[in-house]
Amino acid sequence: MSSFSVLIRSGEEYYNALLHNLVPNLQGCTILHAGDLTTFENMVVRQKPDLILSEFMCSEGTIIQIHDFVVKYLPRVPIIAIAPSIEKQKIEHLLYTVGFSDYVRDDDYTRIYMSILKEMHNKRKRIVYQRKQDYINITSLVSEYNDKGIIITDKFTRIEWVNSKITEICGYEQHEIIGKYAGKLLQGPLTEESTVEEIRTNLRKEIRFESELINYHKDGWPYWVHIDVTPLFYDGKLTRYCTGFN
C-alpha cells in the first residue's frame, strides 16, 4: 500500500501525546504536525495529507477558515475535530454548519486510532478500485489501437508500458523506453515547436486529441507519426495517458 499521511493541527503538547499513544501501533502511516495556521496551510498544499485531525483549540472563525482552506485544495480529504467533551455541543453545531467529517474526544485515543485505520482502509480500497478501472480502460484502448504502437504514460508523460509495435516504429526496446519521458525521448531538431506546444496545451486541458509530428528513431533518423492521445481518469482526476502511434 502507498504511504498514508495524517496532518495534525494542534499545540505541541497534545501532538506529543498523540505520538506517544498512536505511532507505535500505526504501520505505514506518516504523522505530520502543524502548530499554527500558516504552517498548516503550507502543509495542506505541499504534503497533501490523506486525513486531517484538528485540535479544537481556536475560535469558530479559525475553525471555519481551516475547513474552507482544506475544501479548496483537498476537497475529498476528511477533517476530524478533536476536542474536550465539554465542547461537544459547540462541536456538533460546527459539524453541521461548517462540514467537519466527525469529532472525537481528545483523550479517546482508541477512537482516534480507529478513525485513522478506517481512512487507511478506505484509501486501500480506492487504490484497488483505481487499478481495476485503469486495467479496464487500458484494455479497452489497447483493443481500439490493436494495429498501432501504444504507449501508456503516467500523468506527467513518463512512460510506464509500451507494446511491441513501438519497437518497430521507434527502434527502442521496451526496457530502454520504460521510465523515460515520451517527448524528450522521441522528439528532435525537426519537430515543430508549435506542434509540441499544441500538444502540451491539450495535455494540460486533459482532453482526447490527435496530432501529427516528426519523431526520431533510435538510430537518429526522423519520421512522421500520427498520435491519438487519450487521458485516463479515476474519480474525476487524471491518472494516465494512453497514446496510439501510427
PDB file of N, CA, C and O in Angstrom, residues 27-57:
ATOM      1  N   GLN A  27       1.231   1.195  11.423  1.00  0.00           N
ATOM      2  CA  GLN A  27       2.179   0.753  10.414  1.00  0.00           C
ATOM      3  C   GLN A  27       1.873   1.443   9.086  1.00  0.00           C
ATOM      4  O   GLN A  27       0.725   1.502   8.668  1.00  0.00           O
ATOM      5  N   GLY A  28       2.893   1.961   8.410  1.00  0.00           N
ATOM      6  CA  GLY A  28       2.710   2.570   7.101  1.00  0.00           C
ATOM      7  C   GLY A  28       2.001   3.901   7.140  1.00  0.00           C
ATOM      8  O   GLY A  28       1.376   4.304   6.164  1.00  0.00           O
ATOM      9  N   CYS A  29       2.075   4.604   8.275  1.00  0.00           N
ATOM     10  CA  CYS A  29       1.399   5.883   8.420  1.00  0.00           C
ATOM     11  C   CYS A  29       2.407   6.958   8.813  1.00  0.00           C
ATOM     12  O   CYS A  29       3.194   6.772   9.743  1.00  0.00           O
ATOM     13  N   THR A  30       2.380   8.066   8.089  1.00  0.00           N
ATOM     14  CA  THR A  30       3.255   9.199   8.392  1.00  0.00           C
ATOM     15  C   THR A  30       2.454  10.267   9.130  1.00  0.00           C
ATOM     16  O   THR A  30       1.394  10.679   8.664  1.00  0.00           O
ATOM     17  N   ILE A  31       2.954  10.688  10.286  1.00  0.00           N
ATOM     18  CA  ILE A  31       2.282  11.709  11.084  1.00  0.00           C
ATOM     19  C   ILE A  31       2.972  13.051  10.848  1.00  0.00           C
ATOM     20  O   ILE A  31       4.182  13.195  11.046  1.00  0.00           O
ATOM     21  N   LEU A  32       2.184  14.046  10.407  1.00  0.00           N
ATOM     22  CA  LEU A  32       2.685  15.399  10.177  1.00  0.00           C
ATOM     23  C   LEU A  32       2.072  16.334  11.216  1.00  0.00           C
ATOM     24  O   LEU A  32       0.979  16.083  11.713  1.00  0.00           O
ATOM     25  N   HIS A  33       2.781  17.434  11.518  1.00  0.00           N
ATOM     26  CA  HIS A  33       2.278  18.341  12.552  1.00  0.00           C
ATOM     27  C   HIS A  33       2.364  19.788  12.109  1.00  0.00           C
ATOM     28  O   HIS A  33       3.350  20.215  11.510  1.00  0.00           O
ATOM     29  N   ALA A  34       1.307  20.543  12.403  1.00  0.00           N
ATOM     30  CA  ALA A  34       1.291  21.981  12.153  1.00  0.00           C
ATOM     31  C   ALA A  34       0.800  22.676  13.418  1.00  0.00           C
ATOM     32  O   ALA A  34      -0.329  22.450  13.857  1.00  0.00           O
ATOM     33  N   GLY A  35       1.653  23.492  14.007  1.00  0.00           N
ATOM     34  CA  GLY A  35       1.302  24.156  15.251  1.00  0.00           C
ATOM     35  C   GLY A  35       0.604  25.488  15.062  1.00  0.00           C
ATOM     36  O   GLY A  35       0.046  26.038  16.008  1.00  0.00           O
ATOM     37  N   ASP A  36       0.637  26.032  13.857  1.00  0.00           N
ATOM     38  CA  ASP A  36      -0.022  27.311  13.595  1.00  0.00           C
ATOM     39  C   ASP A  36      -0.707  27.263  12.232  1.00  0.00           C
ATOM     40  O   ASP A  36      -0.455  26.363  11.424  1.00  0.00           O
ATOM     41  N   LEU A  37      -1.548  28.239  11.975  1.00  0.00           N
ATOM     42  CA  LEU A  37      -2.381  28.221  10.774  1.00  0.00           C
ATOM     43  C   LEU A  37      -1.561  28.336   9.494  1.00  0.00           C
ATOM     44  O   LEU A  37      -1.848  27.656   8.501  1.00  0.00           O
ATOM     45  N   THR A  38      -0.527  29.172   9.504  1.00  0.00           N
ATOM     46  CA  THR A  38       0.309  29.341   8.303  1.00  0.00           C
ATOM     47  C   THR A  38       1.007  28.046   7.935  1.00  0.00           C
ATOM     48  O   THR A  38       1.010  27.627   6.763  1.00  0.00           O
ATOM     49  N   THR A  39       1.598  27.379   8.935  1.00  0.00           N
ATOM     50  CA  THR A  39       2.259  26.095   8.692  1.00  0.00           C
ATOM     51  C   THR A  39       1.252  25.064   8.200  1.00  0.00           C
ATOM     52  O   THR A  39       1.524  24.286   7.284  1.00  0.00           O
ATOM     53  N   PHE A  40       0.070  25.078   8.797  1.00  0.00           N
ATOM     54  CA  PHE A  40      -0.991  24.145   8.398  1.00  0.00           C
ATOM     55  C   PHE A  40      -1.343  24.319   6.927  1.00  0.00           C
ATOM     56  O   PHE A  40      -1.402  23.344   6.172  1.00  0.00           O
ATOM     57  N   GLU A  41      -1.583  25.558   6.505  1.00  0.00           N
ATOM     58  CA  GLU A  41      -1.957  25.811   5.120  1.00  0.00           C
ATOM     59  C   GLU A  41      -0.853  25.395   4.153  1.00  0.00           C
ATOM     60  O   GLU A  41      -1.124  24.813   3.096  1.00  0.00           O
ATOM     61  N   ASN A  42       0.397  25.668   4.504  1.00  0.00           N
ATOM     62  CA  ASN A  42       1.527  25.262   3.654  1.00  0.00           C
ATOM     63  C   ASN A  42       1.603  23.748   3.516  1.00  0.00           C
ATOM     64  O   ASN A  42       1.856  23.217   2.426  1.00  0.00           O
ATOM     65  N   MET A  43       1.370  23.038   4.611  1.00  0.00           N
ATOM     66  CA  MET A  43       1.470  21.578   4.578  1.00  0.00           C
ATOM     67  C   MET A  43       0.304  20.951   3.821  1.00  0.00           C
ATOM     68  O   MET A  43       0.470  19.918   3.167  1.00  0.00           O
ATOM     69  N   VAL A  44      -0.868  21.557   3.911  1.00  0.00           N
ATOM     70  CA  VAL A  44      -2.010  21.058   3.139  1.00  0.00           C
ATOM     71  C   VAL A  44      -1.692  21.101   1.648  1.00  0.00           C
ATOM     72  O   VAL A  44      -1.925  20.139   0.912  1.00  0.00           O
ATOM     73  N   VAL A  45      -1.116  22.222   1.192  1.00  0.00           N
ATOM     74  CA  VAL A  45      -0.822  22.406  -0.221  1.00  0.00           C
ATOM     75  C   VAL A  45       0.341  21.519  -0.663  1.00  0.00           C
ATOM     76  O   VAL A  45       0.284  20.874  -1.721  1.00  0.00           O
ATOM     77  N   ARG A  46       1.399  21.450   0.142  1.00  0.00           N
ATOM     78  CA  ARG A  46       2.620  20.756  -0.285  1.00  0.00           C
ATOM     79  C   ARG A  46       2.601  19.258   0.014  1.00  0.00           C
ATOM     80  O   ARG A  46       3.050  18.454  -0.795  1.00  0.00           O
ATOM     81  N   GLN A  47       2.099  18.872   1.180  1.00  0.00           N
ATOM     82  CA  GLN A  47       2.157  17.467   1.589  1.00  0.00           C
ATOM     83  C   GLN A  47       0.941  16.667   1.143  1.00  0.00           C
ATOM     84  O   GLN A  47       1.001  15.456   1.017  1.00  0.00           O
ATOM     85  N   LYS A  48      -0.202  17.353   0.940  1.00  0.00           N
ATOM     86  CA  LYS A  48      -1.443  16.695   0.506  1.00  0.00           C
ATOM     87  C   LYS A  48      -1.763  15.466   1.377  1.00  0.00           C
ATOM     88  O   LYS A  48      -1.778  14.323   0.902  1.00  0.00           O
ATOM     89  N   PRO A  49      -2.037  15.697   2.663  1.00  0.00           N
ATOM     90  CA  PRO A  49      -2.318  14.573   3.564  1.00  0.00           C
ATOM     91  C   PRO A  49      -3.603  13.843   3.198  1.00  0.00           C
ATOM     92  O   PRO A  49      -4.478  14.379   2.511  1.00  0.00           O
ATOM     93  N   ASP A  50      -3.710  12.600   3.684  1.00  0.00           N
ATOM     94  CA  ASP A  50      -4.893  11.782   3.432  1.00  0.00           C
ATOM     95  C   ASP A  50      -5.990  12.004   4.477  1.00  0.00           C
ATOM     96  O   ASP A  50      -7.156  11.683   4.233  1.00  0.00           O
ATOM     97  N   LEU A  51      -5.610  12.518   5.638  1.00  0.00           N
ATOM     98  CA  LEU A  51      -6.556  12.743   6.725  1.00  0.00           C
ATOM     99  C   LEU A  51      -6.050  13.917   7.555  1.00  0.00           C
ATOM    100  O   LEU A  51      -4.840  14.084   7.732  1.00  0.00           O
ATOM    101  N   ILE A  52      -6.980  14.736   8.040  1.00  0.00           N
ATOM    102  CA  ILE A  52      -6.618  15.877   8.880  1.00  0.00           C
ATOM    103  C   ILE A  52      -7.319  15.762  10.228  1.00  0.00           C
ATOM    104  O   ILE A  52      -8.535  15.562  10.291  1.00  0.00           O
ATOM    105  N   LEU A  53      -6.523  15.871  11.299  1.00  0.00           N
ATOM    106  CA  LEU A  53      -7.047  15.945  12.657  1.00  0.00           C
ATOM    107  C   LEU A  53      -6.767  17.345  13.172  1.00  0.00           C
ATOM    108  O   LEU A  53      -5.612  17.768  13.209  1.00  0.00           O
ATOM    109  N   SER A  54      -7.810  18.051  13.566  1.00  0.00           N
ATOM    110  CA  SER A  54      -7.638  19.424  14.033  1.00  0.00           C
ATOM    111  C   SER A  54      -8.092  19.558  15.475  1.00  0.00           C
ATOM    112  O   SER A  54      -9.263  19.337  15.791  1.00  0.00           O
ATOM    113  N   GLU A  55      -7.156  19.899  16.359  1.00  0.00           N
ATOM    114  CA  GLU A  55      -7.497  20.112  17.759  1.00  0.00           C
ATOM    115  C   GLU A  55      -8.402  21.334  17.877  1.00  0.00           C
ATOM    116  O   GLU A  55      -8.121  22.388  17.305  1.00  0.00           O
ATOM    117  N   PHE A  56      -9.483  21.171  18.632  1.00  0.00           N
ATOM    118  CA  PHE A  56     -10.457  22.250  18.778  1.00  0.00           C
ATOM    119  C   PHE A  56      -9.978  23.204  19.876  1.00  0.00           C
ATOM    120  O   PHE A  56     -10.389  23.136  21.026  1.00  0.00           O
ATOM    121  N   MET A  57      -9.075  24.110  19.466  1.00  0.00           N
ATOM    122  CA  MET A  57      -8.452  24.969  20.473  1.00  0.00           C
ATOM    123  C   MET A  57      -8.473  26.425  20.032  1.00  0.00           C
ATOM    124  O   MET A  57      -7.814  27.265  20.607  1.00  0.00           O
TER     125      MET A  57
END
